[in-house]
Amino acid sequence: MKKKICLWINNNFVMLGIGKYLQENFDYEIYAIVDSNSGIDEVIEKQQIVKFKKIWYFGKNVVPKKNIEVEYLKNAEKKYDLKMMFVASTERLFYKKFNKYYDFKHNEILSILEQEIKIFENILNEIKLDYILCTP
């Protein structure tokens, strides 16, 4: 059975090179999560470097919404042993000193965290991944 690997792709495209190497040297099913707000989605779709089995676009799936499923978040905190506000405190985009363009409200932060958890749960439930590679 082929090993399944997911590459976290951002603006620097390093993961495309890693994906090409893995594709040429190992028998992996290669998946991708694209995390960028600079419009690289189309570039990833058209590229011929790596043949991805499936691609998820993080930014298109994580957008603040008004209705927060509080019970879902509480259950996720218990299930994954998370402290949502601690997780939020580690995200630099939520800091006013780093992000001078937008001041996220408490409910927007919770909404984003909810959607992030849901996309990862969906990916992990759909594809039983063996590895996820990302850059720091």
PDB file of C-alpha atoms in Angstrom:
ATOM      1  CA  MET A   1       0.000   0.000   0.000  1.00  0.00           C
ATOM      2  CA  LYS A   2       1.335   3.410  -0.960  1.00  0.00           C
ATOM      3  CA  LYS A   3       2.314   5.814   1.774  1.00  0.00           C
ATOM      4  CA  LYS A   4       0.298   9.038   1.763  1.00  0.00           C
ATOM      5  CA  ILE A   5       2.061  12.341   2.233  1.00  0.00           C
ATOM      6  CA  CYS A   6       0.645  15.853   2.327  1.00  0.00           C
ATOM      7  CA  LEU A   7       2.741  18.918   1.526  1.00  0.00           C
ATOM      8  CA  TRP A   8       1.873  22.269   3.090  1.00  0.00           C
ATOM      9  CA  ILE A   9       2.546  24.757   0.293  1.00  0.00           C
ATOM     10  CA  ASN A  10       2.960  28.465   0.936  1.00  0.00           C
ATOM     11  CA  ASN A  11       4.436  31.356  -1.044  1.00  0.00           C
ATOM     12  CA  ASN A  12       7.996  30.054  -1.261  1.00  0.00           C
ATOM     13  CA  PHE A  13       7.254  26.926  -3.344  1.00  0.00           C
ATOM     14  CA  VAL A  14       9.966  24.864  -1.582  1.00  0.00           C
ATOM     15  CA  MET A  15       7.443  22.068  -1.162  1.00  0.00           C
ATOM     16  CA  LEU A  16       7.038  21.748  -4.931  1.00  0.00           C
ATOM     17  CA  GLY A  17      10.712  20.849  -5.165  1.00  0.00           C
ATOM     18  CA  ILE A  18      10.382  18.398  -2.283  1.00  0.00           C
ATOM     19  CA  GLY A  19       7.254  16.951  -3.889  1.00  0.00           C
ATOM     20  CA  LYS A  20       9.093  16.493  -7.190  1.00  0.00           C
ATOM     21  CA  TYR A  21      11.926  14.677  -5.406  1.00  0.00           C
ATOM     22  CA  LEU A  22       9.516  12.418  -3.505  1.00  0.00           C
ATOM     23  CA  GLN A  23       7.534  11.669  -6.650  1.00  0.00           C
ATOM     24  CA  GLU A  24      10.654  10.719  -8.617  1.00  0.00           C
ATOM     25  CA  ASN A  25      12.280   8.643  -5.861  1.00  0.00           C
ATOM     26  CA  PHE A  26       9.473   7.093  -3.806  1.00  0.00           C
ATOM     27  CA  ASP A  27       6.096   5.543  -4.400  1.00  0.00           C
ATOM     28  CA  TYR A  28       3.934   8.028  -2.456  1.00  0.00           C
ATOM     29  CA  GLU A  29       0.457   9.367  -3.033  1.00  0.00           C
ATOM     30  CA  ILE A  30       1.099  13.103  -2.775  1.00  0.00           C
ATOM     31  CA  TYR A  31      -1.510  15.578  -1.517  1.00  0.00           C
ATOM     32  CA  ALA A  32      -1.283  19.312  -0.892  1.00  0.00           C
ATOM     33  CA  ILE A  33      -2.680  21.991   1.347  1.00  0.00           C
ATOM     34  CA  VAL A  34      -2.141  25.406  -0.223  1.00  0.00           C
ATOM     35  CA  ASP A  35      -1.923  28.210   2.317  1.00  0.00           C
ATOM     36  CA  SER A  36      -1.498  31.559   0.668  1.00  0.00           C
ATOM     37  CA  ASN A  37      -3.323  34.809   0.250  1.00  0.00           C
ATOM     38  CA  SER A  38      -1.245  35.909  -2.719  1.00  0.00           C
ATOM     39  CA  GLY A  39      -3.205  34.128  -5.436  1.00  0.00           C
ATOM     40  CA  ILE A  40      -0.955  31.131  -6.037  1.00  0.00           C
ATOM     41  CA  ASP A  41      -3.951  28.786  -6.248  1.00  0.00           C
ATOM     42  CA  GLU A  42      -4.053  29.037 -10.030  1.00  0.00           C
ATOM     43  CA  VAL A  43      -0.291  28.468 -10.280  1.00  0.00           C
ATOM     44  CA  ILE A  44      -0.595  25.273  -8.225  1.00  0.00           C
ATOM     45  CA  GLU A  45      -3.529  24.079 -10.346  1.00  0.00           C
ATOM     46  CA  LYS A  46      -1.615  24.577 -13.616  1.00  0.00           C
ATOM     47  CA  GLN A  47       1.847  23.416 -12.534  1.00  0.00           C
ATOM     48  CA  GLN A  48       3.206  20.171 -13.999  1.00  0.00           C
ATOM     49  CA  ILE A  49       5.973  19.599 -11.441  1.00  0.00           C
ATOM     50  CA  VAL A  50       4.059  17.399  -8.994  1.00  0.00           C
ATOM     51  CA  LYS A  51       1.025  15.239  -9.705  1.00  0.00           C
ATOM     52  CA  PHE A  52      -1.095  15.789  -6.613  1.00  0.00           C
ATOM     53  CA  LYS A  53      -3.764  13.243  -5.793  1.00  0.00           C
ATOM     54  CA  LYS A  54      -5.834  16.038  -4.228  1.00  0.00           C
ATOM     55  CA  ILE A  55      -5.353  19.688  -3.279  1.00  0.00           C
ATOM     56  CA  TRP A  56      -7.074  21.653  -0.514  1.00  0.00           C
ATOM     57  CA  TYR A  57      -7.014  25.454  -0.495  1.00  0.00           C
ATOM     58  CA  PHE A  58      -6.753  26.560   3.103  1.00  0.00           C
ATOM     59  CA  GLY A  59      -7.635  30.236   2.599  1.00  0.00           C
ATOM     60  CA  LYS A  60     -10.784  29.452   0.650  1.00  0.00           C
ATOM     61  CA  ASN A  61     -12.029  27.225   3.474  1.00  0.00           C
ATOM     62  CA  VAL A  62     -11.079  29.394   6.436  1.00  0.00           C
ATOM     63  CA  VAL A  63     -13.031  32.644   6.341  1.00  0.00           C
ATOM     64  CA  PRO A  64     -14.592  34.286   9.405  1.00  0.00           C
ATOM     65  CA  LYS A  65     -18.304  33.585   9.749  1.00  0.00           C
ATOM     66  CA  LYS A  66     -20.939  34.958  12.089  1.00  0.00           C
ATOM     67  CA  ASN A  67     -22.316  31.750  13.564  1.00  0.00           C
ATOM     68  CA  ILE A  68     -19.854  29.948  15.794  1.00  0.00           C
ATOM     69  CA  GLU A  69     -20.511  26.402  16.904  1.00  0.00           C
ATOM     70  CA  VAL A  70     -19.459  26.839  20.525  1.00  0.00           C
ATOM     71  CA  GLU A  71     -20.266  23.239  21.458  1.00  0.00           C
ATOM     72  CA  TYR A  72     -18.140  22.007  18.566  1.00  0.00           C
ATOM     73  CA  LEU A  73     -15.214  24.085  19.829  1.00  0.00           C
ATOM     74  CA  LYS A  74     -15.672  22.851  23.396  1.00  0.00           C
ATOM     75  CA  ASN A  75     -15.749  19.254  22.178  1.00  0.00           C
ATOM     76  CA  ALA A  76     -12.676  19.824  19.997  1.00  0.00           C
ATOM     77  CA  GLU A  77     -10.812  21.271  22.987  1.00  0.00           C
ATOM     78  CA  LYS A  78     -11.529  18.119  24.954  1.00  0.00           C
ATOM     79  CA  LYS A  79     -10.987  15.689  22.072  1.00  0.00           C
ATOM     80  CA  TYR A  80      -7.620  17.153  21.011  1.00  0.00           C
ATOM     81  CA  ASP A  81      -6.537  18.469  24.412  1.00  0.00           C
ATOM     82  CA  LEU A  82      -6.373  22.053  23.100  1.00  0.00           C
ATOM     83  CA  LYS A  83      -6.806  25.423  24.707  1.00  0.00           C
ATOM     84  CA  MET A  84      -8.308  27.519  21.924  1.00  0.00           C
ATOM     85  CA  MET A  85      -7.231  30.882  23.263  1.00  0.00           C
ATOM     86  CA  PHE A  86      -3.679  29.621  23.785  1.00  0.00           C
ATOM     87  CA  VAL A  87      -3.639  28.427  20.165  1.00  0.00           C
ATOM     88  CA  ALA A  88      -4.981  31.825  19.080  1.00  0.00           C
ATOM     89  CA  SER A  89      -2.302  33.602  21.128  1.00  0.00           C
ATOM     90  CA  THR A  90       0.390  31.878  19.058  1.00  0.00           C
ATOM     91  CA  GLU A  91      -0.972  33.185  15.744  1.00  0.00           C
ATOM     92  CA  ARG A  92       0.887  36.345  14.766  1.00  0.00           C
ATOM     93  CA  LEU A  93      -1.872  37.556  12.437  1.00  0.00           C
ATOM     94  CA  PHE A  94      -4.072  38.151  15.466  1.00  0.00           C
ATOM     95  CA  TYR A  95      -1.509  40.550  17.013  1.00  0.00           C
ATOM     96  CA  LYS A  96      -2.020  44.260  16.395  1.00  0.00           C
ATOM     97  CA  LYS A  97       1.745  44.824  16.318  1.00  0.00           C
ATOM     98  CA  PHE A  98       2.179  42.359  13.456  1.00  0.00           C
ATOM     99  CA  ASN A  99      -1.096  42.890  11.613  1.00  0.00           C
ATOM    100  CA  LYS A 100      -1.612  46.638  11.291  1.00  0.00           C
ATOM    101  CA  TYR A 101      -4.433  46.272   8.792  1.00  0.00           C
ATOM    102  CA  TYR A 102      -7.123  44.432  10.705  1.00  0.00           C
ATOM    103  CA  ASP A 103      -8.114  43.952  14.332  1.00  0.00           C
ATOM    104  CA  PHE A 104      -9.688  40.506  14.704  1.00  0.00           C
ATOM    105  CA  LYS A 105     -12.597  40.335  17.112  1.00  0.00           C
ATOM    106  CA  HIS A 106     -12.896  37.488  19.632  1.00  0.00           C
ATOM    107  CA  ASN A 107     -15.728  35.798  17.702  1.00  0.00           C
ATOM    108  CA  GLU A 108     -13.807  36.062  14.418  1.00  0.00           C
ATOM    109  CA  ILE A 109     -10.837  34.308  16.005  1.00  0.00           C
ATOM    110  CA  LEU A 110     -13.047  31.516  17.348  1.00  0.00           C
ATOM    111  CA  SER A 111     -14.711  31.191  13.954  1.00  0.00           C
ATOM    112  CA  ILE A 112     -11.347  30.859  12.218  1.00  0.00           C
ATOM    113  CA  LEU A 113     -10.162  28.246  14.726  1.00  0.00           C
ATOM    114  CA  GLU A 114     -13.397  26.300  14.265  1.00  0.00           C
ATOM    115  CA  GLN A 115     -12.973  26.205  10.517  1.00  0.00           C
ATOM    116  CA  GLU A 116      -9.295  25.280  10.752  1.00  0.00           C
ATOM    117  CA  ILE A 117     -10.121  22.312  12.952  1.00  0.00           C
ATOM    118  CA  LYS A 118     -12.891  21.245  10.590  1.00  0.00           C
ATOM    119  CA  ILE A 119     -10.685  21.353   7.484  1.00  0.00           C
ATOM    120  CA  PHE A 120      -7.981  19.287   9.208  1.00  0.00           C
ATOM    121  CA  GLU A 121     -10.524  16.786  10.504  1.00  0.00           C
ATOM    122  CA  ASN A 122     -11.974  16.474   7.008  1.00  0.00           C
ATOM    123  CA  ILE A 123      -8.567  15.917   5.452  1.00  0.00           C
ATOM    124  CA  LEU A 124      -7.480  13.391   8.076  1.00  0.00           C
ATOM    125  CA  ASN A 125     -10.800  11.521   7.915  1.00  0.00           C
ATOM    126  CA  GLU A 126     -10.838  11.449   4.117  1.00  0.00           C
ATOM    127  CA  ILE A 127      -7.178  10.575   3.627  1.00  0.00           C
ATOM    128  CA  LYS A 128      -5.425   8.493   6.249  1.00  0.00           C
ATOM    129  CA  LEU A 129      -2.155  10.366   5.891  1.00  0.00           C
ATOM    130  CA  ASP A 130       1.176   8.883   6.892  1.00  0.00           C
ATOM    131  CA  TYR A 131       3.061  12.193   6.810  1.00  0.00           C
ATOM    132  CA  ILE A 132       2.531  15.941   6.601  1.00  0.00           C
ATOM    133  CA  LEU A 133       5.493  18.081   5.561  1.00  0.00           C
ATOM    134  CA  CYS A 134       5.572  21.818   6.231  1.00  0.00           C
ATOM    135  CA  THR A 135       8.125  24.562   6.598  1.00  0.00           C
ATOM    136  CA  PRO A 136       8.477  26.486   9.864  1.00  0.00           C
TER     137      PRO A 136
END
